[in-house]
Coordinates of C-alpha atoms in Angstrom, one line a residue:
Chain A
X1 CA 0.1 0.0 0.0
X2 CA 1.4 3.5 -1.0
X3 CA 1.7 5.8 1.8
X4 CA 0.0 9.2 0.9
X5 CA 2.3 11.9 2.0
X6 CA -0.6 14.6 1.3
X7 CA -2.3 13.6 4.5
X8 CA -1.7 12.8 8.1
X9 CA -1.8 9.0 9.1
X10 CA -5.2 7.4 10.7
X11 CA -3.5 6.9 14.1
X12 CA -2.3 10.6 13.9
X13 CA -5.7 11.9 12.9
X14 CA -7.2 10.1 15.6
X15 CA -5.0 11.1 18.4
X16 CA -5.4 14.9 17.0
X17 CA -9.0 14.9 17.4
X18 CA -9.2 12.9 20.9
X19 CA -6.9 15.1 22.5
X20 CA -8.3 18.3 21.0
X21 CA -11.9 17.1 22.4
X22 CA -10.0 16.3 25.7
X23 CA -8.3 19.4 26.0
X24 CA -11.4 21.6 24.8
X25 CA -13.4 19.7 27.9
X26 CA -10.5 19.9 30.3
X27 CA -9.7 23.9 29.7
X28 CA -13.2 24.8 30.7
X29 CA -13.9 22.3 33.2
X30 CA -10.5 23.3 35.3
X31 CA -11.3 27.0 34.8
X32 CA -15.0 26.1 36.4
X33 CA -14.3 23.6 38.8
X34 CA -11.4 25.7 40.4
X35 CA -14.2 28.2 41.9
X36 CA -16.5 26.0 43.4
X37 CA -17.2 25.5 46.8
X38 CA -16.5 22.3 48.4
X39 CA -18.8 19.5 47.7
X40 CA -19.4 15.8 46.6
X41 CA -20.0 17.1 42.9
X42 CA -16.8 19.3 43.2
X43 CA -14.8 16.1 44.0
X44 CA -16.3 14.1 41.2
X45 CA -15.3 16.7 38.6
X46 CA -11.7 17.1 40.0
X47 CA -11.4 13.4 39.8
X48 CA -12.6 13.3 36.2
X49 CA -10.1 16.1 35.2
X50 CA -7.2 14.2 36.8
X51 CA -8.3 10.8 34.9
X52 CA -8.8 12.7 31.6
X53 CA -5.6 15.0 32.1
X54 CA -3.8 11.7 32.7
X55 CA -5.1 10.2 29.5
X56 CA -4.1 13.5 27.5
X57 CA -0.5 12.8 28.9
X58 CA -0.6 9.0 27.9
X59 CA -2.2 10.0 24.5
X60 CA 0.3 12.8 23.7
X61 CA 3.4 10.6 24.6
X62 CA 2.3 8.2 22.2
X63 CA 1.5 10.9 19.6
X64 CA 4.9 12.4 20.2
X65 CA 6.4 8.9 19.7
X66 CA 4.2 8.4 16.5
X67 CA 5.3 11.8 15.1
X68 CA 8.9 11.5 15.6
X69 CA 8.9 8.3 13.6
X70 CA 6.6 9.4 10.8
X71 CA 7.3 12.4 8.6
X72 CA 4.2 14.7 8.6
X73 CA 2.7 15.9 5.1
X74 CA 5.4 18.2 3.5
X75 CA 3.6 21.4 2.3
X76 CA 2.6 24.2 4.3
X77 CA 5.2 22.8 6.9
X78 CA 7.8 24.8 6.3
X79 CA 6.0 27.8 7.7
X80 CA 8.3 28.6 10.7
X81 CA 5.3 30.1 12.7
X82 CA 3.4 26.8 12.2
X83 CA 6.1 24.7 13.3
X84 CA 7.1 26.5 16.3
X85 CA 3.6 26.4 17.2
X86 CA 3.2 22.7 16.7
X87 CA 6.6 22.0 18.8
X88 CA 5.3 24.4 21.7
X89 CA 1.8 22.3 21.6
X90 CA 3.9 19.1 21.9
X91 CA 5.6 20.5 24.9
X92 CA 2.2 21.9 26.8
X93 CA 0.3 18.9 25.7
X94 CA 2.9 16.8 28.1
X95 CA 3.7 20.1 30.5
X96 CA 0.2 20.5 31.3
X97 CA -0.8 17.3 32.7
X98 CA 2.5 16.7 34.2
X99 CA 2.1 19.7 36.3
X100 CA -1.3 18.8 37.4
X101 CA 0.1 15.8 38.4
X102 CA 2.8 17.3 40.5
X103 CA 0.5 19.6 41.9
X104 CA -1.7 17.1 43.0
X105 CA 0.9 14.9 44.4
X106 CA 2.3 17.8 46.4
X107 CA -0.9 18.6 48.0
X108 CA -1.2 15.3 49.3
X109 CA -3.9 13.8 46.7
X110 CA -2.7 10.7 45.1
X111 CA -4.1 10.2 41.6
X112 CA -6.1 7.1 40.9
X113 CA -6.5 6.8 36.9
X114 CA -10.2 6.1 36.5
X115 CA -10.2 5.2 40.3
X116 CA -8.6 1.8 39.5
X117 CA -5.2 2.5 38.6
X118 CA -3.1 4.4 41.5
X119 CA -0.4 6.5 39.9
X120 CA 2.8 7.0 42.1
X121 CA 3.4 10.3 44.0
X122 CA 5.9 12.4 41.8
X123 CA 6.7 14.4 45.1
X124 CA 5.6 14.2 48.6
X125 CA 3.2 16.4 50.3
X126 CA 4.8 20.1 50.3
X127 CA 2.7 23.2 50.6
X128 CA 5.4 25.6 49.2
X129 CA 5.9 23.2 46.0
X130 CA 2.0 22.7 45.6
X131 CA 1.6 26.6 45.1
X132 CA 4.7 26.7 42.8
X133 CA 3.1 23.6 40.5
X134 CA -0.2 25.2 40.9
X135 CA 1.1 28.4 39.3
X136 CA 3.0 26.5 36.7
X137 CA -0.3 24.8 35.9
X138 CA -2.3 28.0 35.4
X139 CA 0.6 29.6 33.5
X140 CA 1.1 26.5 31.1
X141 CA -2.8 26.6 30.8
X142 CA -3.2 30.0 29.5
X143 CA -0.2 29.5 27.0
X144 CA -2.0 26.3 25.9
X145 CA -5.3 28.4 25.4
X146 CA -3.5 30.9 23.5
X147 CA -1.3 28.7 21.2
X148 CA -4.6 26.9 20.4
X149 CA -6.1 30.2 19.3
X150 CA -3.2 30.3 16.8
X151 CA -3.4 27.2 15.9
X152 CA -7.2 27.2 15.2
X153 CA -7.0 30.5 13.4
X154 CA -4.2 29.1 11.2
X155 CA -6.2 26.2 10.5
X156 CA -9.4 28.2 9.4
X157 CA -7.5 30.5 7.4
X158 CA -6.0 27.9 5.2
X159 CA -9.5 26.0 4.9
X160 CA -11.7 29.3 4.5
X161 CA -9.3 32.1 2.9
X162 CA -6.6 30.2 1.2
X163 CA -8.8 27.1 0.2
X164 CA -6.0 24.8 0.2
X165 CA -5.8 21.2 1.9
X166 CA -4.1 22.1 4.9
X167 CA -7.0 21.4 7.3
X168 CA -8.4 18.4 5.7
X169 CA -5.2 16.5 5.8
X170 CA -6.2 16.1 9.3
X171 CA -9.7 15.3 8.7
X172 CA -10.7 11.8 9.1
X173 CA -10.7 10.3 5.5
X174 CA -14.5 8.7 5.7
X175 CA -14.1 6.3 2.4
X176 CA -12.7 9.3 0.0
X177 CA -10.5 8.2 -2.3
Chain B
X1 CA 34.6 -31.7 94.6
X2 CA 32.2 -29.9 96.7
X3 CA 34.0 -26.8 96.2
X4 CA 33.5 -26.9 92.7
X5 CA 30.2 -28.0 92.6
X6 CA 28.7 -25.5 95.1
X7 CA 29.3 -22.3 93.3
X8 CA 28.4 -23.9 90.1
X9 CA 24.7 -25.0 91.6
X10 CA 24.7 -21.5 93.1
X11 CA 24.8 -19.8 89.8
X12 CA 22.7 -22.4 88.2
X13 CA 19.6 -21.7 91.2
X14 CA 20.4 -18.0 90.5
X15 CA 19.8 -18.2 86.8
X16 CA 16.8 -20.6 87.2
X17 CA 15.6 -17.8 89.6
X18 CA 16.0 -15.2 87.6
X19 CA 14.5 -16.8 84.3
X20 CA 11.3 -17.6 86.4
X21 CA 11.1 -14.3 87.6
X22 CA 11.6 -12.2 84.4
X23 CA 8.4 -13.1 83.0
X24 CA 6.3 -12.9 85.9
X25 CA 7.7 -9.4 86.8
X26 CA 5.2 -7.8 84.6
X27 CA 4.9 -4.3 83.8
X28 CA 1.9 -2.3 84.0
X29 CA 1.9 0.4 81.6
X30 CA 0.0 3.7 82.6
X31 CA 1.8 6.7 81.3
X32 CA 1.1 7.2 77.8
X33 CA 3.7 9.8 76.1
X34 CA 1.7 12.2 74.2
X35 CA 4.5 13.9 72.3
X36 CA 5.6 10.2 71.0
X37 CA 1.9 8.8 70.3
X38 CA 0.0 9.4 66.9
X39 CA -3.6 9.1 66.3
X40 CA -3.9 8.8 62.3
X41 CA -6.4 7.9 59.8
X42 CA -6.5 7.3 55.7
X43 CA -10.0 7.7 54.3
X44 CA -10.9 7.4 50.4
X45 CA -12.1 10.1 48.3
X46 CA -13.1 9.1 44.8
X47 CA -11.1 5.7 45.4
X48 CA -8.0 8.0 46.4
X49 CA -6.6 7.4 49.7
X50 CA -6.3 10.6 51.9
X51 CA -4.1 10.9 55.1
X52 CA -5.2 12.8 58.1
X53 CA -4.9 12.7 62.0
X54 CA -6.1 14.0 65.4
X55 CA -3.2 16.0 67.1
X56 CA -4.5 16.1 70.4
X57 CA -6.0 13.1 72.2
X58 CA -5.3 11.7 75.8
X59 CA -5.4 8.3 76.6
X60 CA -5.8 6.7 80.2
X61 CA -4.0 3.4 80.4
X62 CA -3.8 0.7 82.6
X63 CA -2.4 -2.4 80.6
X64 CA -0.1 -5.4 81.7
X65 CA 0.7 -7.6 78.8
X66 CA 0.9 -10.7 81.2
X67 CA -2.7 -10.0 82.1
X68 CA -4.4 -8.5 79.4
X69 CA -8.0 -9.2 80.4
X70 CA -7.2 -7.1 83.2
X71 CA -6.4 -3.9 81.0
X72 CA -8.1 -0.9 81.0
X73 CA -8.1 2.2 78.5
X74 CA -10.0 5.2 77.5
X75 CA -9.2 7.3 74.6
X76 CA -10.5 11.0 74.5
X77 CA -10.2 12.5 71.3
X78 CA -10.2 16.2 70.5
X79 CA -12.1 16.6 67.5
X80 CA -11.2 20.0 66.5
X81 CA -7.4 19.0 66.5
X82 CA -8.3 17.1 63.2
X83 CA -6.4 17.5 59.8
X84 CA -8.2 16.1 57.3
X85 CA -5.4 16.6 54.4
X86 CA -6.5 20.0 53.2
X87 CA -7.1 23.4 54.1
X88 CA -10.4 23.4 52.1
X89 CA -11.4 20.0 53.8
X90 CA -10.3 21.4 57.2
X91 CA -12.8 24.3 56.9
X92 CA -15.5 22.0 56.0
X93 CA -15.2 19.1 58.4
X94 CA -16.1 21.5 61.5
X95 CA -19.4 21.8 60.0
X96 CA -23.1 20.2 60.9
X97 CA -22.9 17.6 58.3
X98 CA -19.3 16.3 59.5
X99 CA -18.0 16.6 62.8
X100 CA -20.3 19.4 63.9
X101 CA -17.7 21.2 66.6
X102 CA -20.4 23.3 68.0
X103 CA -22.2 20.6 69.2
X104 CA -19.6 18.0 70.0
X105 CA -16.3 18.5 71.0
X106 CA -14.9 15.2 71.7
X107 CA -14.9 11.3 70.8
X108 CA -14.6 8.8 73.2
X109 CA -13.7 5.2 73.4
X110 CA -13.8 2.9 76.7
X111 CA -12.2 -0.4 76.4
X112 CA -14.6 -3.2 77.8
X113 CA -12.3 -6.3 77.5
X114 CA -9.2 -7.2 76.2
X115 CA -8.2 -10.5 74.7
X116 CA -4.6 -12.0 73.9
X117 CA -4.3 -13.1 70.1
X118 CA -0.8 -14.8 70.6
X119 CA 2.4 -13.0 69.1
X120 CA 2.2 -9.9 71.5
X121 CA -1.2 -9.2 69.3
X122 CA -4.3 -8.3 71.1
X123 CA -8.0 -7.3 70.7
X124 CA -9.7 -4.6 72.4
X125 CA -13.6 -4.0 72.4
X126 CA -15.6 -1.2 73.4
X127 CA -18.2 1.4 72.5
X128 CA -17.0 4.2 70.8
X129 CA -19.0 7.6 71.6
X130 CA -18.9 10.2 68.6
X131 CA -21.3 13.0 67.6
X132 CA -24.0 12.1 69.9
X133 CA -23.8 8.2 68.7
X134 CA -22.2 5.0 70.5
X135 CA -21.6 1.9 68.4
X136 CA -19.3 -0.9 69.7
X137 CA -16.0 -1.0 67.8
X138 CA -13.1 -3.4 68.1
X139 CA -9.4 -3.0 67.5
X140 CA -6.5 -5.4 67.1
X141 CA -3.1 -3.9 68.2
X142 CA 0.3 -5.4 68.9
X143 CA 2.3 -4.5 72.0
X144 CA 6.1 -4.9 72.1
X145 CA 8.1 -4.0 74.9
X146 CA 11.4 -2.4 74.3
X147 CA 13.9 -0.4 76.8
X148 CA 11.0 -0.2 79.4
X149 CA 8.4 1.4 77.0
X150 CA 5.4 -0.4 75.2
X151 CA 5.2 0.5 71.8
X152 CA 1.4 -0.1 70.8
X153 CA 0.3 -0.1 67.4
X154 CA -3.2 -0.5 66.5
X155 CA -6.1 -0.2 63.7
X156 CA -9.8 -0.4 63.2
X157 CA -12.1 0.1 60.4
X158 CA -14.4 2.8 61.5
X159 CA -18.0 3.2 59.7
X160 CA -18.4 6.8 59.5
X161 CA -21.9 6.7 58.5
X162 CA -22.7 4.8 61.8
X163 CA -22.0 7.9 63.4
X164 CA -23.3 10.5 60.9
X165 CA -19.9 11.7 59.9
X166 CA -20.7 13.4 56.4
X167 CA -24.3 13.7 56.3
X168 CA -26.5 15.1 53.6
X169 CA -24.9 15.3 50.3
X170 CA -21.8 13.7 51.9
X171 CA -23.5 10.6 52.8
X172 CA -22.8 9.4 49.4
X173 CA -20.2 6.5 49.9
X174 CA -19.3 6.1 46.3
X175 CA -17.6 9.7 47.0
X176 CA -15.9 9.6 50.2
X177 CA -16.1 5.8 51.2
X178 CA -17.7 4.5 54.3
X179 CA -14.6 2.8 55.9
X180 CA -12.1 5.2 57.2
X181 CA -8.8 3.0 58.5
X182 CA -7.9 4.5 61.7
X183 CA -4.4 3.7 63.2
X184 CA -3.0 4.6 66.8
X185 CA 0.4 4.5 68.0
X186 CA 1.2 4.8 71.7
X187 CA 4.4 4.6 73.6
X188 CA 3.7 4.2 77.1
X189 CA 5.9 3.7 80.2
X190 CA 5.0 2.3 83.6
X191 CA 4.3 4.6 86.3
X192 CA 7.6 5.9 88.2
X193 CA 8.2 2.9 90.7
X194 CA 5.4 0.9 90.0
X195 CA 6.9 -2.2 88.2
X196 CA 5.8 -4.9 89.9

């Protein structure tokens, strides 16, 4: 089967949209739950936020490994701004969940993935470290939000103004030939 | 012959006397050292284990490992000294749904029976009074004697819902589990000049 270099591969497309959906859920969820008074509902939201955040970490790591082994489609990649954005997005896709995990450990709350798989504490309970990681988590998330804005604006510009295939390379190929 | 045997026999008798007297010279531990003793617990929130403790508690103890059935113990726990692992939860836990500090200041456990389980292990039973309710609980513990001190380490499962700890919306055990594992570590010494 010849490899189609004008498109991303199936796993890359799946990982991209799965992570996109998770990030677009987690960003507003994190912002919302942070301000809630303590309640059982808040604890449930925090648990889901952590479970899905660790899921992003796993998917992003897999995706990065895939990306390093597979060349992306060539055209438009040369644009330095796009390349830089993508690199930073990869860094943040790992740094955001990692800083969240670190914050949770430092606050004395272990992470049990989906309530089933206990993850190791990255640091022991420490109030000062917890504040530091919380600030990091915030800064990384605001950076991620800004970059996502740039990333989405770029994709829309290619699709709507330039009317080229930049966006469709990342869209699922539902039986198209 | 006699001159050789005599001292040998004497030292043998002395050694035998000491060996017999050793375990029989039982010690009753009555002074619990507050600074060295701990009352901790682990509860589960969304299946995540979280550690907490009570900083202030008082134990009245009279326990002789050689006669456990005659043991006495009373635990009095200052509820307001609780730390449930985070500032946010510590603000919540004094409220009406939880310990209700305004109405109850302490929890009290009075041992009614002790039983030796072998290998330095014991079981203690008695009523625990907490938040206006009283339920019989039982704990197992080990007691090891070292350098004139007794090191007591025990644990028991507390069913928080039986005592109304976490009522209303907090009554859902799928968020905060019903079972809280309580652990006590006591360092006790005999009363001065009272070892038998």
